[in-house]
């Protein structure tokens, strides 16, 4: 298995090109099954979850053509299955976002229930409620979600215990495009990835209004056509590099970044004393003095994203003072705390709140990546730690970051990919 070996202490300086968004690309790829025509997506990141989605689409009979590293052409005219087996779904939970479009296209689906997840319970009740609301029958049999029936426009409320759901909104939105009548999705997720998906669907001929607000209105149409569209920049990769630069000091320009998508993050980083220069498609981050502590509460968009909580925590281990970080989206998403503490951090967990006391220095150690964003937090910790850090199980990070070690090395980090040595 691959590992990262990091020698900490280098400042980061230079520029980094931000890749296309993973979490926007995945539902946009799933949307290709809504039409028999070509769907061409540009600026798709080259990473593991995207390769998994291509594998699932091929299994369904979709023709997948990689035009160049970041352009993929999808054609679902020969779609010949309506099911996603456990073997494929267990590799990536986001495969559940095929439920809505496949049902709308074929009239029935059999999709494996996604299993447990290290970031805590991740139910799919809102997905099922939304699909039922559109008139389909839904049952769980032998670990599979079975759905069947014609879809009709309806008034559907998608708010859950932890706010709205991003992929449930994507599922209902895609299904409603081909339903008969008008659908109102209330308490819809407002994430930029939902706006991106809605823009794509409109380009395909769908009638969608209100994406980005609490209520999305979809007037069903009979048929959708193909389209070509660019994927938006990855706001979580952007935030991760901002925090890496904030942690090490130096000056880093993030090219192809959209600051409008991470206002809650830029606002917090400014509060810690970081300097930011923002333009329409770039963000320059400069740390010329020690940063201060910050209190964070993760929330659905436009709040502070849960997907940047671990990275912010790694940054705060070195911040002057006490930071309080509360997780309101995945209250159990704290696997990184014990690893950060092994590196000398001082973090205590009280239910869903972490109390982080800034320490003078972290020290390099062997640590274990537990999930995608936790791994990114450990990389940031490794960059500032004294000595060598070895991060095991970096396949987690490869799921969602395109060549992170190469991008970091280009701006001055001492980070290399290696192989884990098995001790017998
Ligand atoms: C999306 O997951 C992202 N994944 C996640 O990114 C991200 O952490 C999450 O949104 C929150 O921003 C993709 O976009 C592919 P949710 P999703 O449904 O849609 C609860 C990453 O690292 N809930 O918005 O699955 C749920 O338990 C990841 O890239 C229900 O209660 O998340 C959570 O508390 C991991 N019932 C909250 O809602 C449901 O049916 C938000 O989850 C669905 C969700």
PDB file of C-alpha atoms in Angstrom, residues 5-254:
ATOM      1  CA  UNK A   5       6.728  10.451   3.656  1.00  0.00           C
ATOM      2  CA  UNK A   6       6.855  14.099   4.653  1.00  0.00           C
ATOM      3  CA  UNK A   7       9.819  16.021   6.074  1.00  0.00           C
ATOM      4  CA  UNK A   8       8.134  18.892   7.870  1.00  0.00           C
ATOM      5  CA  UNK A   9       9.208  22.486   8.207  1.00  0.00           C
ATOM      6  CA  UNK A  10       9.247  23.813   4.635  1.00  0.00           C
ATOM      7  CA  UNK A  11       7.368  26.983   3.796  1.00  0.00           C
ATOM      8  CA  UNK A  12       5.031  26.796   0.790  1.00  0.00           C
ATOM      9  CA  UNK A  13       5.504  29.366  -1.977  1.00  0.00           C
ATOM     10  CA  UNK A  14       4.287  29.506  -5.584  1.00  0.00           C
ATOM     11  CA  UNK A  15       1.083  28.673  -7.392  1.00  0.00           C
ATOM     12  CA  UNK A  16      -1.201  25.650  -7.542  1.00  0.00           C
ATOM     13  CA  UNK A  17      -3.867  24.875 -10.123  1.00  0.00           C
ATOM     14  CA  UNK A  18      -7.055  23.730  -8.442  1.00  0.00           C
ATOM     15  CA  UNK A  19      -8.734  20.718 -10.090  1.00  0.00           C
ATOM     16  CA  UNK A  20     -12.384  20.265 -10.970  1.00  0.00           C
ATOM     17  CA  UNK A  21     -14.719  19.357  -8.138  1.00  0.00           C
ATOM     18  CA  UNK A  22     -15.081  15.669  -7.267  1.00  0.00           C
ATOM     19  CA  UNK A  23     -18.440  16.165  -5.584  1.00  0.00           C
ATOM     20  CA  UNK A  24     -19.810  18.147  -8.527  1.00  0.00           C
ATOM     21  CA  UNK A  25     -18.456  15.662 -11.101  1.00  0.00           C
ATOM     22  CA  UNK A  26     -20.014  12.547  -9.538  1.00  0.00           C
ATOM     23  CA  UNK A  27     -23.720  13.533  -9.849  1.00  0.00           C
ATOM     24  CA  UNK A  28     -23.006  15.208 -13.198  1.00  0.00           C
ATOM     25  CA  UNK A  29     -21.605  11.901 -14.451  1.00  0.00           C
ATOM     26  CA  UNK A  30     -24.669  10.091 -13.091  1.00  0.00           C
ATOM     27  CA  UNK A  31     -26.899  12.552 -14.981  1.00  0.00           C
ATOM     28  CA  UNK A  32     -25.647  11.119 -18.286  1.00  0.00           C
ATOM     29  CA  UNK A  33     -28.130   8.237 -17.951  1.00  0.00           C
ATOM     30  CA  UNK A  34     -31.006  10.723 -18.342  1.00  0.00           C
ATOM     31  CA  UNK A  35     -30.329  11.006 -22.084  1.00  0.00           C
ATOM     32  CA  UNK A  36     -29.366   8.849 -25.054  1.00  0.00           C
ATOM     33  CA  UNK A  37     -27.124  11.612 -26.423  1.00  0.00           C
ATOM     34  CA  UNK A  38     -23.467  12.420 -25.680  1.00  0.00           C
ATOM     35  CA  UNK A  39     -22.641  14.192 -22.438  1.00  0.00           C
ATOM     36  CA  UNK A  40     -19.192  15.766 -22.425  1.00  0.00           C
ATOM     37  CA  UNK A  41     -17.722  16.914 -19.134  1.00  0.00           C
ATOM     38  CA  UNK A  42     -14.596  19.089 -19.063  1.00  0.00           C
ATOM     39  CA  UNK A  43     -12.386  19.768 -16.032  1.00  0.00           C
ATOM     40  CA  UNK A  44     -13.211  16.401 -14.412  1.00  0.00           C
ATOM     41  CA  UNK A  45     -10.523  15.614 -11.817  1.00  0.00           C
ATOM     42  CA  UNK A  46      -8.357  12.563 -12.372  1.00  0.00           C
ATOM     43  CA  UNK A  47      -8.862  10.671  -9.126  1.00  0.00           C
ATOM     44  CA  UNK A  48     -10.060   7.372  -7.716  1.00  0.00           C
ATOM     45  CA  UNK A  49     -13.744   8.123  -7.016  1.00  0.00           C
ATOM     46  CA  UNK A  50     -14.123   9.362 -10.591  1.00  0.00           C
ATOM     47  CA  UNK A  51     -12.570   6.137 -11.895  1.00  0.00           C
ATOM     48  CA  UNK A  52     -15.008   4.173  -9.707  1.00  0.00           C
ATOM     49  CA  UNK A  53     -17.968   6.111 -11.146  1.00  0.00           C
ATOM     50  CA  UNK A  54     -16.707   5.370 -14.684  1.00  0.00           C
ATOM     51  CA  UNK A  55     -16.500   1.677 -13.772  1.00  0.00           C
ATOM     52  CA  UNK A  56     -20.114   1.693 -12.505  1.00  0.00           C
ATOM     53  CA  UNK A  57     -21.362   3.543 -15.605  1.00  0.00           C
ATOM     54  CA  UNK A  58     -19.579   1.033 -17.873  1.00  0.00           C
ATOM     55  CA  UNK A  59     -21.204  -1.800 -15.914  1.00  0.00           C
ATOM     56  CA  UNK A  60     -24.605  -0.220 -16.694  1.00  0.00           C
ATOM     57  CA  UNK A  61     -23.806  -0.205 -20.407  1.00  0.00           C
ATOM     58  CA  UNK A  62     -22.727   3.442 -20.724  1.00  0.00           C
ATOM     59  CA  UNK A  63     -19.980   4.132 -23.265  1.00  0.00           C
ATOM     60  CA  UNK A  64     -17.241   5.998 -21.417  1.00  0.00           C
ATOM     61  CA  UNK A  65     -14.570   7.692 -23.466  1.00  0.00           C
ATOM     62  CA  UNK A  66     -11.675   9.539 -21.855  1.00  0.00           C
ATOM     63  CA  UNK A  67     -10.972  12.332 -24.378  1.00  0.00           C
ATOM     64  CA  UNK A  68      -7.997  13.663 -22.443  1.00  0.00           C
ATOM     65  CA  UNK A  69      -6.903  13.640 -18.789  1.00  0.00           C
ATOM     66  CA  UNK A  70      -9.759  15.891 -17.710  1.00  0.00           C
ATOM     67  CA  UNK A  71     -12.420  15.451 -20.398  1.00  0.00           C
ATOM     68  CA  UNK A  72     -14.792  12.542 -20.362  1.00  0.00           C
ATOM     69  CA  UNK A  73     -17.493  11.751 -22.886  1.00  0.00           C
ATOM     70  CA  UNK A  74     -20.424   9.602 -21.739  1.00  0.00           C
ATOM     71  CA  UNK A  75     -23.133   8.044 -23.847  1.00  0.00           C
ATOM     72  CA  UNK A  76     -25.976   6.062 -22.276  1.00  0.00           C
ATOM     73  CA  UNK A  77     -27.845   5.115 -25.485  1.00  0.00           C
ATOM     74  CA  UNK A  78     -26.949   1.463 -24.881  1.00  0.00           C
ATOM     75  CA  UNK A  79     -27.836   1.458 -21.189  1.00  0.00           C
ATOM     76  CA  UNK A  80     -28.732  -2.180 -20.470  1.00  0.00           C
ATOM     77  CA  UNK A  81     -28.884  -2.516 -16.683  1.00  0.00           C
ATOM     78  CA  UNK A  82     -30.694  -0.733 -13.897  1.00  0.00           C
ATOM     79  CA  UNK A  83     -28.715  -2.068 -10.979  1.00  0.00           C
ATOM     80  CA  UNK A  84     -25.567  -1.245  -9.069  1.00  0.00           C
ATOM     81  CA  UNK A  85     -24.179  -4.235  -7.172  1.00  0.00           C
ATOM     82  CA  UNK A  86     -22.647  -4.155  -3.674  1.00  0.00           C
ATOM     83  CA  UNK A  87     -19.167  -4.803  -5.062  1.00  0.00           C
ATOM     84  CA  UNK A  88     -19.232  -1.436  -6.831  1.00  0.00           C
ATOM     85  CA  UNK A  89     -21.322   0.588  -4.360  1.00  0.00           C
ATOM     86  CA  UNK A  90     -19.166  -0.372  -1.363  1.00  0.00           C
ATOM     87  CA  UNK A  91     -16.194   1.271  -3.083  1.00  0.00           C
ATOM     88  CA  UNK A  92     -17.987   4.608  -3.126  1.00  0.00           C
ATOM     89  CA  UNK A  93     -21.152   5.722  -1.341  1.00  0.00           C
ATOM     90  CA  UNK A  94     -21.762   8.447  -3.903  1.00  0.00           C
ATOM     91  CA  UNK A  95     -22.888   5.739  -6.347  1.00  0.00           C
ATOM     92  CA  UNK A  96     -26.286   6.140  -4.641  1.00  0.00           C
ATOM     93  CA  UNK A  97     -26.725   9.292  -6.765  1.00  0.00           C
ATOM     94  CA  UNK A  98     -27.511   6.967  -9.690  1.00  0.00           C
ATOM     95  CA  UNK A  99     -30.793   6.044  -8.016  1.00  0.00           C
ATOM     96  CA  UNK A 100     -32.807   9.053  -9.225  1.00  0.00           C
ATOM     97  CA  UNK A 101     -31.576   9.262 -12.823  1.00  0.00           C
ATOM     98  CA  UNK A 102     -31.678   5.479 -13.406  1.00  0.00           C
ATOM     99  CA  UNK A 103     -35.239   5.247 -12.092  1.00  0.00           C
ATOM    100  CA  UNK A 104     -36.348   8.162 -14.268  1.00  0.00           C
ATOM    101  CA  UNK A 105     -34.783   6.564 -17.332  1.00  0.00           C
ATOM    102  CA  UNK A 106     -35.689   2.888 -16.854  1.00  0.00           C
ATOM    103  CA  UNK A 107     -38.732   2.847 -14.526  1.00  0.00           C
ATOM    104  CA  UNK A 108     -37.075   0.596 -11.939  1.00  0.00           C
ATOM    105  CA  UNK A 109     -33.760   0.158 -10.114  1.00  0.00           C
ATOM    106  CA  UNK A 110     -31.957  -2.252  -7.832  1.00  0.00           C
ATOM    107  CA  UNK A 111     -29.106  -0.481  -6.081  1.00  0.00           C
ATOM    108  CA  UNK A 112     -27.082  -1.838  -3.194  1.00  0.00           C
ATOM    109  CA  UNK A 113     -27.623   0.006   0.110  1.00  0.00           C
ATOM    110  CA  UNK A 114     -24.413   1.848   0.886  1.00  0.00           C
ATOM    111  CA  UNK A 115     -22.757   0.355   3.979  1.00  0.00           C
ATOM    112  CA  UNK A 116     -21.269   1.960   7.082  1.00  0.00           C
ATOM    113  CA  UNK A 117     -18.716   4.691   6.888  1.00  0.00           C
ATOM    114  CA  UNK A 118     -15.843   5.802   9.143  1.00  0.00           C
ATOM    115  CA  UNK A 119     -17.203   9.338   9.343  1.00  0.00           C
ATOM    116  CA  UNK A 120     -20.313   8.080  11.171  1.00  0.00           C
ATOM    117  CA  UNK A 121     -23.812   6.876  10.292  1.00  0.00           C
ATOM    118  CA  UNK A 122     -24.899   7.908   6.817  1.00  0.00           C
ATOM    119  CA  UNK A 123     -28.543   6.948   6.340  1.00  0.00           C
ATOM    120  CA  UNK A 124     -30.361   7.181   3.003  1.00  0.00           C
ATOM    121  CA  UNK A 125     -33.875   7.816   4.371  1.00  0.00           C
ATOM    122  CA  UNK A 126     -34.123  11.233   2.685  1.00  0.00           C
ATOM    123  CA  UNK A 127     -33.218   9.738  -0.714  1.00  0.00           C
ATOM    124  CA  UNK A 128     -35.948   7.127  -0.283  1.00  0.00           C
ATOM    125  CA  UNK A 129     -38.483   9.658   0.996  1.00  0.00           C
ATOM    126  CA  UNK A 130     -37.834  11.832  -2.060  1.00  0.00           C
ATOM    127  CA  UNK A 131     -38.148   8.981  -4.534  1.00  0.00           C
ATOM    128  CA  UNK A 132     -41.346   7.723  -2.824  1.00  0.00           C
ATOM    129  CA  UNK A 133     -42.685  11.279  -2.914  1.00  0.00           C
ATOM    130  CA  UNK A 134     -42.351  11.212  -6.700  1.00  0.00           C
ATOM    131  CA  UNK A 135     -44.682   8.201  -6.758  1.00  0.00           C
ATOM    132  CA  UNK A 136     -42.313   5.228  -7.049  1.00  0.00           C
ATOM    133  CA  UNK A 137     -42.552   2.188  -4.812  1.00  0.00           C
ATOM    134  CA  UNK A 138     -39.466   1.692  -2.638  1.00  0.00           C
ATOM    135  CA  UNK A 139     -38.436  -1.410  -0.708  1.00  0.00           C
ATOM    136  CA  UNK A 140     -35.252  -2.719   0.883  1.00  0.00           C
ATOM    137  CA  UNK A 141     -34.632  -6.366   0.040  1.00  0.00           C
ATOM    138  CA  UNK A 142     -31.499  -8.405   0.716  1.00  0.00           C
ATOM    139  CA  UNK A 143     -29.366  -5.283   1.142  1.00  0.00           C
ATOM    140  CA  UNK A 144     -30.697  -3.666  -2.034  1.00  0.00           C
ATOM    141  CA  UNK A 145     -32.896  -0.609  -2.554  1.00  0.00           C
ATOM    142  CA  UNK A 146     -35.566  -1.615  -5.055  1.00  0.00           C
ATOM    143  CA  UNK A 147     -37.607   1.110  -6.709  1.00  0.00           C
ATOM    144  CA  UNK A 148     -40.259   0.939  -9.376  1.00  0.00           C
ATOM    145  CA  UNK A 149     -42.923   3.074 -10.975  1.00  0.00           C
ATOM    146  CA  UNK A 150     -43.778   6.104 -13.038  1.00  0.00           C
ATOM    147  CA  UNK A 151     -42.710   9.428 -11.586  1.00  0.00           C
ATOM    148  CA  UNK A 152     -45.067  12.356 -10.949  1.00  0.00           C
ATOM    149  CA  UNK A 153     -44.264  15.884  -9.809  1.00  0.00           C
ATOM    150  CA  UNK A 154     -44.853  16.471  -6.093  1.00  0.00           C
ATOM    151  CA  UNK A 155     -44.084  18.724  -3.151  1.00  0.00           C
ATOM    152  CA  UNK A 156     -41.156  17.088  -1.353  1.00  0.00           C
ATOM    153  CA  UNK A 157     -39.539  18.202   1.911  1.00  0.00           C
ATOM    154  CA  UNK A 158     -35.925  17.029   2.177  1.00  0.00           C
ATOM    155  CA  UNK A 159     -34.853  18.474   5.546  1.00  0.00           C
ATOM    156  CA  UNK A 160     -33.359  15.937   7.936  1.00  0.00           C
ATOM    157  CA  UNK A 161     -31.932  15.875  11.475  1.00  0.00           C
ATOM    158  CA  UNK A 162     -28.677  17.363  10.236  1.00  0.00           C
ATOM    159  CA  UNK A 163     -30.133  19.762   7.699  1.00  0.00           C
ATOM    160  CA  UNK A 164     -30.577  19.154   4.016  1.00  0.00           C
ATOM    161  CA  UNK A 165     -28.884  16.323   2.130  1.00  0.00           C
ATOM    162  CA  UNK A 166     -26.678  17.060  -0.875  1.00  0.00           C
ATOM    163  CA  UNK A 167     -26.938  13.770  -2.760  1.00  0.00           C
ATOM    164  CA  UNK A 168     -30.618  13.270  -1.841  1.00  0.00           C
ATOM    165  CA  UNK A 169     -31.321  16.696  -3.388  1.00  0.00           C
ATOM    166  CA  UNK A 170     -29.296  15.666  -6.461  1.00  0.00           C
ATOM    167  CA  UNK A 171     -31.254  12.399  -6.750  1.00  0.00           C
ATOM    168  CA  UNK A 172     -34.696  13.985  -6.513  1.00  0.00           C
ATOM    169  CA  UNK A 173     -33.670  16.849  -8.790  1.00  0.00           C
ATOM    170  CA  UNK A 174     -32.470  14.472 -11.524  1.00  0.00           C
ATOM    171  CA  UNK A 175     -35.497  12.185 -11.212  1.00  0.00           C
ATOM    172  CA  UNK A 176     -37.946  15.124 -11.239  1.00  0.00           C
ATOM    173  CA  UNK A 177     -36.580  16.356 -14.588  1.00  0.00           C
ATOM    174  CA  UNK A 178     -38.331  13.449 -16.356  1.00  0.00           C
ATOM    175  CA  UNK A 179     -41.356  13.201 -14.004  1.00  0.00           C
ATOM    176  CA  UNK A 180     -44.826  14.204 -15.186  1.00  0.00           C
ATOM    177  CA  UNK A 181     -45.776  17.563 -13.679  1.00  0.00           C
ATOM    178  CA  UNK A 182     -44.104  20.029 -11.345  1.00  0.00           C
ATOM    179  CA  UNK A 183     -41.898  19.114  -8.376  1.00  0.00           C
ATOM    180  CA  UNK A 184     -41.035  21.457  -5.513  1.00  0.00           C
ATOM    181  CA  UNK A 185     -37.998  20.330  -3.522  1.00  0.00           C
ATOM    182  CA  UNK A 186     -38.232  22.096  -0.181  1.00  0.00           C
ATOM    183  CA  UNK A 187     -35.316  22.363   2.265  1.00  0.00           C
ATOM    184  CA  UNK A 188     -33.131  21.577  -0.719  1.00  0.00           C
ATOM    185  CA  UNK A 189     -29.353  21.530  -0.292  1.00  0.00           C
ATOM    186  CA  UNK A 190     -27.869  24.844  -1.449  1.00  0.00           C
ATOM    187  CA  UNK A 191     -24.321  23.629  -2.123  1.00  0.00           C
ATOM    188  CA  UNK A 192     -22.496  24.944  -5.237  1.00  0.00           C
ATOM    189  CA  UNK A 193     -22.417  21.334  -6.495  1.00  0.00           C
ATOM    190  CA  UNK A 194     -26.241  21.367  -6.648  1.00  0.00           C
ATOM    191  CA  UNK A 195     -26.209  24.646  -8.598  1.00  0.00           C
ATOM    192  CA  UNK A 196     -23.654  23.102 -10.990  1.00  0.00           C
ATOM    193  CA  UNK A 197     -25.844  20.031 -11.498  1.00  0.00           C
ATOM    194  CA  UNK A 198     -28.935  22.189 -12.103  1.00  0.00           C
ATOM    195  CA  UNK A 199     -27.028  24.250 -14.705  1.00  0.00           C
ATOM    196  CA  UNK A 200     -26.088  21.063 -16.499  1.00  0.00           C
ATOM    197  CA  UNK A 201     -29.660  19.743 -16.435  1.00  0.00           C
ATOM    198  CA  UNK A 202     -30.936  23.042 -17.855  1.00  0.00           C
ATOM    199  CA  UNK A 203     -28.336  22.725 -20.633  1.00  0.00           C
ATOM    200  CA  UNK A 204     -29.806  19.276 -21.298  1.00  0.00           C
ATOM    201  CA  UNK A 205     -33.280  20.783 -21.720  1.00  0.00           C
ATOM    202  CA  UNK A 206     -34.632  20.444 -18.185  1.00  0.00           C
ATOM    203  CA  UNK A 207     -36.772  23.162 -16.605  1.00  0.00           C
ATOM    204  CA  UNK A 208     -35.220  23.888 -13.221  1.00  0.00           C
ATOM    205  CA  UNK A 209     -35.476  27.042 -11.137  1.00  0.00           C
ATOM    206  CA  UNK A 210     -34.258  28.053  -7.699  1.00  0.00           C
ATOM    207  CA  UNK A 211     -31.098  25.905  -7.404  1.00  0.00           C
ATOM    208  CA  UNK A 212     -28.943  27.471  -4.700  1.00  0.00           C
ATOM    209  CA  UNK A 213     -32.005  28.439  -2.640  1.00  0.00           C
ATOM    210  CA  UNK A 214     -34.124  26.403  -0.189  1.00  0.00           C
ATOM    211  CA  UNK A 215     -36.762  25.592  -2.808  1.00  0.00           C
ATOM    212  CA  UNK A 216     -35.997  24.107  -6.209  1.00  0.00           C
ATOM    213  CA  UNK A 217     -38.807  23.955  -8.751  1.00  0.00           C
ATOM    214  CA  UNK A 218     -38.622  21.383 -11.543  1.00  0.00           C
ATOM    215  CA  UNK A 219     -41.121  21.207 -14.404  1.00  0.00           C
ATOM    216  CA  UNK A 220     -40.860  17.714 -15.836  1.00  0.00           C
ATOM    217  CA  UNK A 221     -40.096  17.308 -19.559  1.00  0.00           C
ATOM    218  CA  UNK A 222     -40.431  14.225 -21.772  1.00  0.00           C
ATOM    219  CA  UNK A 223     -36.878  14.009 -22.987  1.00  0.00           C
ATOM    220  CA  UNK A 224     -33.429  15.432 -22.258  1.00  0.00           C
ATOM    221  CA  UNK A 225     -30.626  15.878 -24.758  1.00  0.00           C
ATOM    222  CA  UNK A 226     -26.839  15.819 -24.559  1.00  0.00           C
ATOM    223  CA  UNK A 227     -24.594  18.704 -23.520  1.00  0.00           C
ATOM    224  CA  UNK A 228     -21.018  19.797 -22.978  1.00  0.00           C
ATOM    225  CA  UNK A 229     -20.146  21.574 -19.742  1.00  0.00           C
ATOM    226  CA  UNK A 230     -17.187  22.488 -17.503  1.00  0.00           C
ATOM    227  CA  UNK A 231     -17.073  21.186 -13.947  1.00  0.00           C
ATOM    228  CA  UNK A 232     -16.665  23.900 -11.258  1.00  0.00           C
ATOM    229  CA  UNK A 233     -13.398  24.135  -9.270  1.00  0.00           C
ATOM    230  CA  UNK A 234     -13.079  21.927  -6.200  1.00  0.00           C
ATOM    231  CA  UNK A 235     -13.851  24.138  -3.198  1.00  0.00           C
ATOM    232  CA  UNK A 236     -12.577  21.534  -0.732  1.00  0.00           C
ATOM    233  CA  UNK A 237      -9.230  21.175  -2.509  1.00  0.00           C
ATOM    234  CA  UNK A 238      -9.053  24.990  -2.548  1.00  0.00           C
ATOM    235  CA  UNK A 239      -9.670  25.182   1.198  1.00  0.00           C
ATOM    236  CA  UNK A 240      -7.173  22.393   1.875  1.00  0.00           C
ATOM    237  CA  UNK A 241      -4.375  24.247   0.042  1.00  0.00           C
ATOM    238  CA  UNK A 242      -5.324  27.510   1.779  1.00  0.00           C
ATOM    239  CA  UNK A 243      -4.959  25.796   5.136  1.00  0.00           C
ATOM    240  CA  UNK A 244      -1.689  24.124   4.129  1.00  0.00           C
ATOM    241  CA  UNK A 245      -0.266  27.537   3.187  1.00  0.00           C
ATOM    242  CA  UNK A 246      -1.642  29.066   6.379  1.00  0.00           C
ATOM    243  CA  UNK A 247      -0.007  26.313   8.425  1.00  0.00           C
ATOM    244  CA  UNK A 248       3.468  26.486   6.875  1.00  0.00           C
ATOM    245  CA  UNK A 249       3.668  30.211   6.178  1.00  0.00           C
ATOM    246  CA  UNK A 250       4.651  31.620   2.818  1.00  0.00           C
ATOM    247  CA  UNK A 251       2.644  32.892  -0.115  1.00  0.00           C
ATOM    248  CA  UNK A 252       0.587  30.606  -2.356  1.00  0.00           C
ATOM    249  CA  UNK A 253      -1.659  31.538  -5.271  1.00  0.00           C
ATOM    250  CA  UNK A 254      -4.541  29.173  -5.997  1.00  0.00           C
TER     251      UNK A 254
END
